[in-house]
CSV table of C-alpha atoms in Angstrom, one decimal:
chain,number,residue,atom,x,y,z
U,1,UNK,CA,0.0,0.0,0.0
U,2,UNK,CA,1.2,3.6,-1.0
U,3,UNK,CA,0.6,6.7,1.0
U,4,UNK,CA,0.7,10.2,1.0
U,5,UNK,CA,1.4,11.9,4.0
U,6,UNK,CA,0.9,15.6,4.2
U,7,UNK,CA,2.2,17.3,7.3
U,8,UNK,CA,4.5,20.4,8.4
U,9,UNK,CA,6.0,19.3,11.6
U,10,UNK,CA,9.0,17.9,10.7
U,11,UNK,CA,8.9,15.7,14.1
U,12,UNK,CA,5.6,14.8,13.4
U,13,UNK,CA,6.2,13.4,9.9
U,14,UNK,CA,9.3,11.9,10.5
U,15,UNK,CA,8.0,10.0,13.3
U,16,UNK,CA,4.6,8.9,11.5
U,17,UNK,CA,6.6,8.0,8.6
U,18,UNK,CA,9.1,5.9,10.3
U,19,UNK,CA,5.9,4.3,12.1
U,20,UNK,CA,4.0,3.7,8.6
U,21,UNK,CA,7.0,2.1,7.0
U,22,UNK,CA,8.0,-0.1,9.7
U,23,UNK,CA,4.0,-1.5,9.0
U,24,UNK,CA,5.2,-2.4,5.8
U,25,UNK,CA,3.4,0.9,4.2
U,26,UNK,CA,5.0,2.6,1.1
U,27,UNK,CA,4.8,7.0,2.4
U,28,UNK,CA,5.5,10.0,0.6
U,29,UNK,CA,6.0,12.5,2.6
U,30,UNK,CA,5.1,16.7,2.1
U,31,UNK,CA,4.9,19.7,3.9
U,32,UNK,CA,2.4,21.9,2.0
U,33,UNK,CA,-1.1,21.7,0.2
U,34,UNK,CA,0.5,22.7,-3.3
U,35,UNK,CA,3.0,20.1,-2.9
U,36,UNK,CA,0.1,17.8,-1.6
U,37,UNK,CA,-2.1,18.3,-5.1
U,38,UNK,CA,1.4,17.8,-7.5
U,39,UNK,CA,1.8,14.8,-5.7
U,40,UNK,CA,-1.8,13.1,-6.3
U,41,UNK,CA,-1.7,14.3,-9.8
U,42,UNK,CA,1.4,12.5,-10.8
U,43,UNK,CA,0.9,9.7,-8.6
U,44,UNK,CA,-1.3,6.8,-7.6
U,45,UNK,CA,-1.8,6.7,-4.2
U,46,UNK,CA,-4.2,4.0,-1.7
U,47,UNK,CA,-5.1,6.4,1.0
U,48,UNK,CA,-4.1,10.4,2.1
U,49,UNK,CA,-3.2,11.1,5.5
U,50,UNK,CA,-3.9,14.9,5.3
U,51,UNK,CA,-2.9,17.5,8.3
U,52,UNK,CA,-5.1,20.8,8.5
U,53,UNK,CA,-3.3,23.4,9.4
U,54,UNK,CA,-0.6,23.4,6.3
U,55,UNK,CA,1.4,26.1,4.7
U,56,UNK,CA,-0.7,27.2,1.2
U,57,UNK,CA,-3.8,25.5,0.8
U,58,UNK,CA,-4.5,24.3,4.2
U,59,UNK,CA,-6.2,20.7,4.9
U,60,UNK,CA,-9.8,21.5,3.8
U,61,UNK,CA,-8.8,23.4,0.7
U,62,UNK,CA,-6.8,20.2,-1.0
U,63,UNK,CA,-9.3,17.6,0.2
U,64,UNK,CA,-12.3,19.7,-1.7
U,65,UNK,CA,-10.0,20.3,-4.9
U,66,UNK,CA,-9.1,16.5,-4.7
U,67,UNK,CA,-13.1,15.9,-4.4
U,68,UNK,CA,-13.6,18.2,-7.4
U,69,UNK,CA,-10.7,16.6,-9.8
U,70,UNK,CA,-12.5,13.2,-9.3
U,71,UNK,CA,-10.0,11.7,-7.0
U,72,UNK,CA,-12.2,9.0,-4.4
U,73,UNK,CA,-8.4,7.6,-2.9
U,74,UNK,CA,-9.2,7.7,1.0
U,75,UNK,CA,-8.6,10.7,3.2
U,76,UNK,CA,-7.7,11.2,7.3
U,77,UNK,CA,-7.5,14.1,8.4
U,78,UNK,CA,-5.2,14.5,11.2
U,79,UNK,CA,-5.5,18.5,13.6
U,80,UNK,CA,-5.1,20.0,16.6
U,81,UNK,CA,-8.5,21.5,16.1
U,82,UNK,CA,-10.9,18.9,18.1
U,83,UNK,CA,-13.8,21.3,18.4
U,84,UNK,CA,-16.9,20.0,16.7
U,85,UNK,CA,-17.5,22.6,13.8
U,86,UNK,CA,-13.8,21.8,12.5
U,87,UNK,CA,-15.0,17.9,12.3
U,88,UNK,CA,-17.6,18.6,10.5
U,89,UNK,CA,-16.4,21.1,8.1
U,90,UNK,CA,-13.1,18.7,7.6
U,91,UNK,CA,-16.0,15.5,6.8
U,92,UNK,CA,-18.0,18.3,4.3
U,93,UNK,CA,-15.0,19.5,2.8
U,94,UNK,CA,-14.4,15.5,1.6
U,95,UNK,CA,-12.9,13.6,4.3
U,96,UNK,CA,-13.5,10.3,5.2
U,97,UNK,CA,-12.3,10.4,8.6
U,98,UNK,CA,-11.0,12.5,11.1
U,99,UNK,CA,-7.7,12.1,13.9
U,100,UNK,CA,-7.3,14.7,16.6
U,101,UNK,CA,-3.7,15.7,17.9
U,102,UNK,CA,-2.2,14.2,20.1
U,103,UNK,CA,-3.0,10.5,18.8
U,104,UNK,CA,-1.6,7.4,19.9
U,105,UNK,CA,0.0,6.0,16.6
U,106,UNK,CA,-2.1,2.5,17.1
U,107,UNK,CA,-5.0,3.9,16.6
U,108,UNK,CA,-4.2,5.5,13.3
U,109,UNK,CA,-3.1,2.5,12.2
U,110,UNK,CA,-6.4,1.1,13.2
U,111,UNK,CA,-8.2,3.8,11.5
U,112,UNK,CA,-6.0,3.3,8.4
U,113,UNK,CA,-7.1,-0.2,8.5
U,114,UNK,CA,-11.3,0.9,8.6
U,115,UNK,CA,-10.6,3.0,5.5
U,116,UNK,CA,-8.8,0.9,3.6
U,117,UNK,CA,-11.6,-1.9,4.3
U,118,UNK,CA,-14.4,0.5,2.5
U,119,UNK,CA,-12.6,1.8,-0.1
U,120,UNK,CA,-14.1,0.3,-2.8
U,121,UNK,CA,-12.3,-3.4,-2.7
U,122,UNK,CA,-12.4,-6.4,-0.3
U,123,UNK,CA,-9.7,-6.3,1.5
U,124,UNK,CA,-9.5,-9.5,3.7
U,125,UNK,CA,-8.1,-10.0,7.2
U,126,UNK,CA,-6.4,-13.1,5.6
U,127,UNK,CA,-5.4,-14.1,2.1
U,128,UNK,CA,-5.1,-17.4,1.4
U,129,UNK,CA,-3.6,-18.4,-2.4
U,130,UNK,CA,-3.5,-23.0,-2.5
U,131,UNK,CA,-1.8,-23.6,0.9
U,132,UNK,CA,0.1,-19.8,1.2
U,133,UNK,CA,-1.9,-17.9,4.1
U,134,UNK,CA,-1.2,-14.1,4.8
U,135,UNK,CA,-2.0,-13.1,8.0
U,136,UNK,CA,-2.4,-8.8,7.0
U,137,UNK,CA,-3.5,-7.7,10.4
U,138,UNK,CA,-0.1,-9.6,11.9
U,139,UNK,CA,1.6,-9.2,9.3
U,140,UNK,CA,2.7,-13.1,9.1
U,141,UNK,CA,2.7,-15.4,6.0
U,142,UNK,CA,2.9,-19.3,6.4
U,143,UNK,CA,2.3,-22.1,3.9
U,144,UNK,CA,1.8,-25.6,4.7
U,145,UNK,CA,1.6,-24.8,8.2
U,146,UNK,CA,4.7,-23.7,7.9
U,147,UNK,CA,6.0,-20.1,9.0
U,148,UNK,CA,7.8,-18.1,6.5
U,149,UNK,CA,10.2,-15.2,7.7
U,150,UNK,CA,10.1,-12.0,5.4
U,151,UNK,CA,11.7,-8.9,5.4
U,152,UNK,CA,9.2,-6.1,5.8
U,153,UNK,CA,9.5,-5.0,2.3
U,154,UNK,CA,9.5,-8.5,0.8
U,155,UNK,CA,6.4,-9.0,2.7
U,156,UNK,CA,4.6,-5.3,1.1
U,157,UNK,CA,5.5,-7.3,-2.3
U,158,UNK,CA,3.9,-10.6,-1.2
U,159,UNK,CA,0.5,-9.0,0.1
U,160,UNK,CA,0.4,-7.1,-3.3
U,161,UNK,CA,0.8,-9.8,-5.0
U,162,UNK,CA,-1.4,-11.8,-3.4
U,163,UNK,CA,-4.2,-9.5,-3.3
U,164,UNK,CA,-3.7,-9.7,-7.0
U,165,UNK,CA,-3.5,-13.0,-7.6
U,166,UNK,CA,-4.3,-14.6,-11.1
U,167,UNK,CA,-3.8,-11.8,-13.1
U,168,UNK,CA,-0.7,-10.6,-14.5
U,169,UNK,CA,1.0,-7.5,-12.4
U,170,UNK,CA,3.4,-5.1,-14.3
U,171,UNK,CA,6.5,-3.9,-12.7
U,172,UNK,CA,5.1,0.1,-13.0
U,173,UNK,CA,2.1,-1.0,-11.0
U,174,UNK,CA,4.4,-3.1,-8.2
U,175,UNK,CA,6.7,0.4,-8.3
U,176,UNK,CA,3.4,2.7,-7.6
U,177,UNK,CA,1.8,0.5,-4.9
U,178,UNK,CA,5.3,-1.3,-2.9
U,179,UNK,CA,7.4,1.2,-3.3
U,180,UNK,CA,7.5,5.3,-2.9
U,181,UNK,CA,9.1,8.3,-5.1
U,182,UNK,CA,12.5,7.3,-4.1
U,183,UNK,CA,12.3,4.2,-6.4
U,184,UNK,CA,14.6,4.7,-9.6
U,185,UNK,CA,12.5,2.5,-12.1
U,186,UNK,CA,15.6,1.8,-14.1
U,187,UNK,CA,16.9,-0.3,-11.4
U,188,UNK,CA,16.6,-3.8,-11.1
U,189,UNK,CA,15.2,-3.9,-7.3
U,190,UNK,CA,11.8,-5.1,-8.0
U,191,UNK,CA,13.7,-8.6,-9.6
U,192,UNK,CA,15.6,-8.8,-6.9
U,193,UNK,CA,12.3,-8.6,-3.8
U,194,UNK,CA,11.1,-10.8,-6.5
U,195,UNK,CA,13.3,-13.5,-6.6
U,196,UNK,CA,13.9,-13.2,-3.0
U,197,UNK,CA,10.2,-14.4,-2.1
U,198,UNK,CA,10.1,-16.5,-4.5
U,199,UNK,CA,13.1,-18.5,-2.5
U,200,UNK,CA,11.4,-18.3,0.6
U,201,UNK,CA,7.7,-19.5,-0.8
U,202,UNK,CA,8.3,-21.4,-3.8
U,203,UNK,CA,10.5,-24.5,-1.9
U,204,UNK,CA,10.5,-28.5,-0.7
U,205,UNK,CA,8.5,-29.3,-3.5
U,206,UNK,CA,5.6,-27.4,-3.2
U,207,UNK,CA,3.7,-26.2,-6.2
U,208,UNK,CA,5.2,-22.8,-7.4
U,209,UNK,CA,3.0,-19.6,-6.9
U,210,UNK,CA,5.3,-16.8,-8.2
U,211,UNK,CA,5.4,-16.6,-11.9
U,212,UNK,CA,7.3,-14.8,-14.3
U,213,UNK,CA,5.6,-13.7,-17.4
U,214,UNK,CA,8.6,-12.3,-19.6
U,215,UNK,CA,7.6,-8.6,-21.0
U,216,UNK,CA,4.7,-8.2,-19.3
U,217,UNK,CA,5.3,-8.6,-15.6
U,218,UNK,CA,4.2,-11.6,-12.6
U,219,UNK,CA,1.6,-13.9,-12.1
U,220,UNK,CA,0.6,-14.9,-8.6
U,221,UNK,CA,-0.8,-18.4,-8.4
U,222,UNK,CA,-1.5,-22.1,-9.2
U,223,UNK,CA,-0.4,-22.4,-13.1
U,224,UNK,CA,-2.4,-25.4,-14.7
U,225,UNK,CA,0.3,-28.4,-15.8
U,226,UNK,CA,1.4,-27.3,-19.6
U,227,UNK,CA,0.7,-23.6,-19.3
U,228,UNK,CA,3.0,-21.4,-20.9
U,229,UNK,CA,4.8,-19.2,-18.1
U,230,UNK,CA,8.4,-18.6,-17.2
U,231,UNK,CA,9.7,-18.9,-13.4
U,232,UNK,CA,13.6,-18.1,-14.4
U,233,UNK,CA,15.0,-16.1,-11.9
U,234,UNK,CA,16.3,-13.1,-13.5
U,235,UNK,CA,20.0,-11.5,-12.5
U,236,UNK,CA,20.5,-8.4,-11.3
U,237,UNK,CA,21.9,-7.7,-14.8
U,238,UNK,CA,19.5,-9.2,-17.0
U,239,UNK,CA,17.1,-5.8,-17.8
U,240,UNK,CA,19.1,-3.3,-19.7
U,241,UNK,CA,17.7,0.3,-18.5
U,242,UNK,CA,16.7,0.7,-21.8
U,243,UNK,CA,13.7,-1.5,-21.4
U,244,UNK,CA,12.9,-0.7,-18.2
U,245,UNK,CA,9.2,0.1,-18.0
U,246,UNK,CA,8.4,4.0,-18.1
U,247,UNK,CA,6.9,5.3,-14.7
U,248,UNK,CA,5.3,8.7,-13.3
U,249,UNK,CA,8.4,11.4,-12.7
U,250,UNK,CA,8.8,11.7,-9.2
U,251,UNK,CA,10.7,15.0,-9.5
């Protein structure tokens, strides 16, 4: 999951950020509501985690211009303004929910969690694919019974993945959902996350699950015997940047 967090306070961001990404979280971070409407234009994000009191357009300004461009991605408000009129005008104005300052950071995880639910798509407290089970709200992945130790980042691929499993996933869309602007998309880091799951799921005999589909990106699932698909595992030198898949600028 990829998400925009918009929010002055240095501290505060640094801190929410740190949070987000240890959860496994992709998070761009910026200070102002210009910066906050560049961003969403350019980029495809899965929720916004939107302070009020911003420099520029403050919090209520970009959620209704969002609103009005046709954007429905998921907004929190976070402010130090509790009173009731501020709630309100922050739930007109677009929002779909609403954080006061000072927050314990659990809950806006748990809150992250509602949104997400009732954005539009199913999104499961477990995923099971054959006999691979994610555990999302844990953030634990076993198959056979067996426990499987991932990185935090491998495990952001794996959950994407697998909530897109048996359909073909491009390396642009993995880039714009697992990973944030700092991704250089002529690099060869998504291969490498790729094969390193791959290792850890696809082993002592059981049925493979991660596919390679040469040009056009990975499969996630049980391939029928005698399908066409390609599970070599590429090298770290095997894509030449000049076919590296075009993305958003970042810049």
């Amino acid at each position: 999951m990829r998400l925009l967090l918009v929010e002055d306070d240095a501290r505060i961001a640094r801190f929410v950020a740190k949070g987000l990404r240890e959860q496994a979280y992709a998070v761009d971070v910026v200070a102002t509501g210009e910066d906050a409407l560049y961003q969403t234009a350019i980029n495809s994000y899965d929720l916004i985690i939107l302070d009020v009191m911003i420099p520029g357009k403050n919090g209520f300004e970009v959620c209704r211009e969002l609103r009005r461009s046709g954007q429905r991605v998921p907004v929190l408000m976070l402010t130090a303004r509790d009173s009731v009129e501020d709630r309100i005008s922050g739930l007109d104005h677009g929002a779909d929910d609403y954080l006061t300052k000072p927050f314990e950071f659990r809950e806006l995880l748990a809150r992250l969690r509602a949104l997400l639910r009732r954005s539009g798509e199913l999104r499961p407290a477990q995923i099971a694919v054959a006999d691979l089970v994610l555990d999302t709200g844990a953030q634990t992945v076993s198959r056979g019974g067996r426990t499987i130790p991932l990185t935090t980042k491998e495990y952001a691929l794996l959950e994407f993945l697998a909530r897109n499993a048996g359909r073909v996933v491009g390396r642009a869309e993995i880039a714009e959902h697992v990973w944030d602007e700092s991704f250089d998309p002529f690099s060869n880091l998504i291969e490498v996350y790729v094969n390193r799951v791959r290792r850890k799921i696809d082993i002592h005999g059981a049925k493979p699950l991660l596919h390679t589909r040469r040009g056009a990106g990975y499969f996630f699932g049980v391939v029928a015997e005698g399908a066409a698909e390609s599970r070599e595992a590429e090298a770290p030198h095997a894509r030449a940047k000049g076919n590296a898949p075009s993305r958003k600028s970042h810049a």
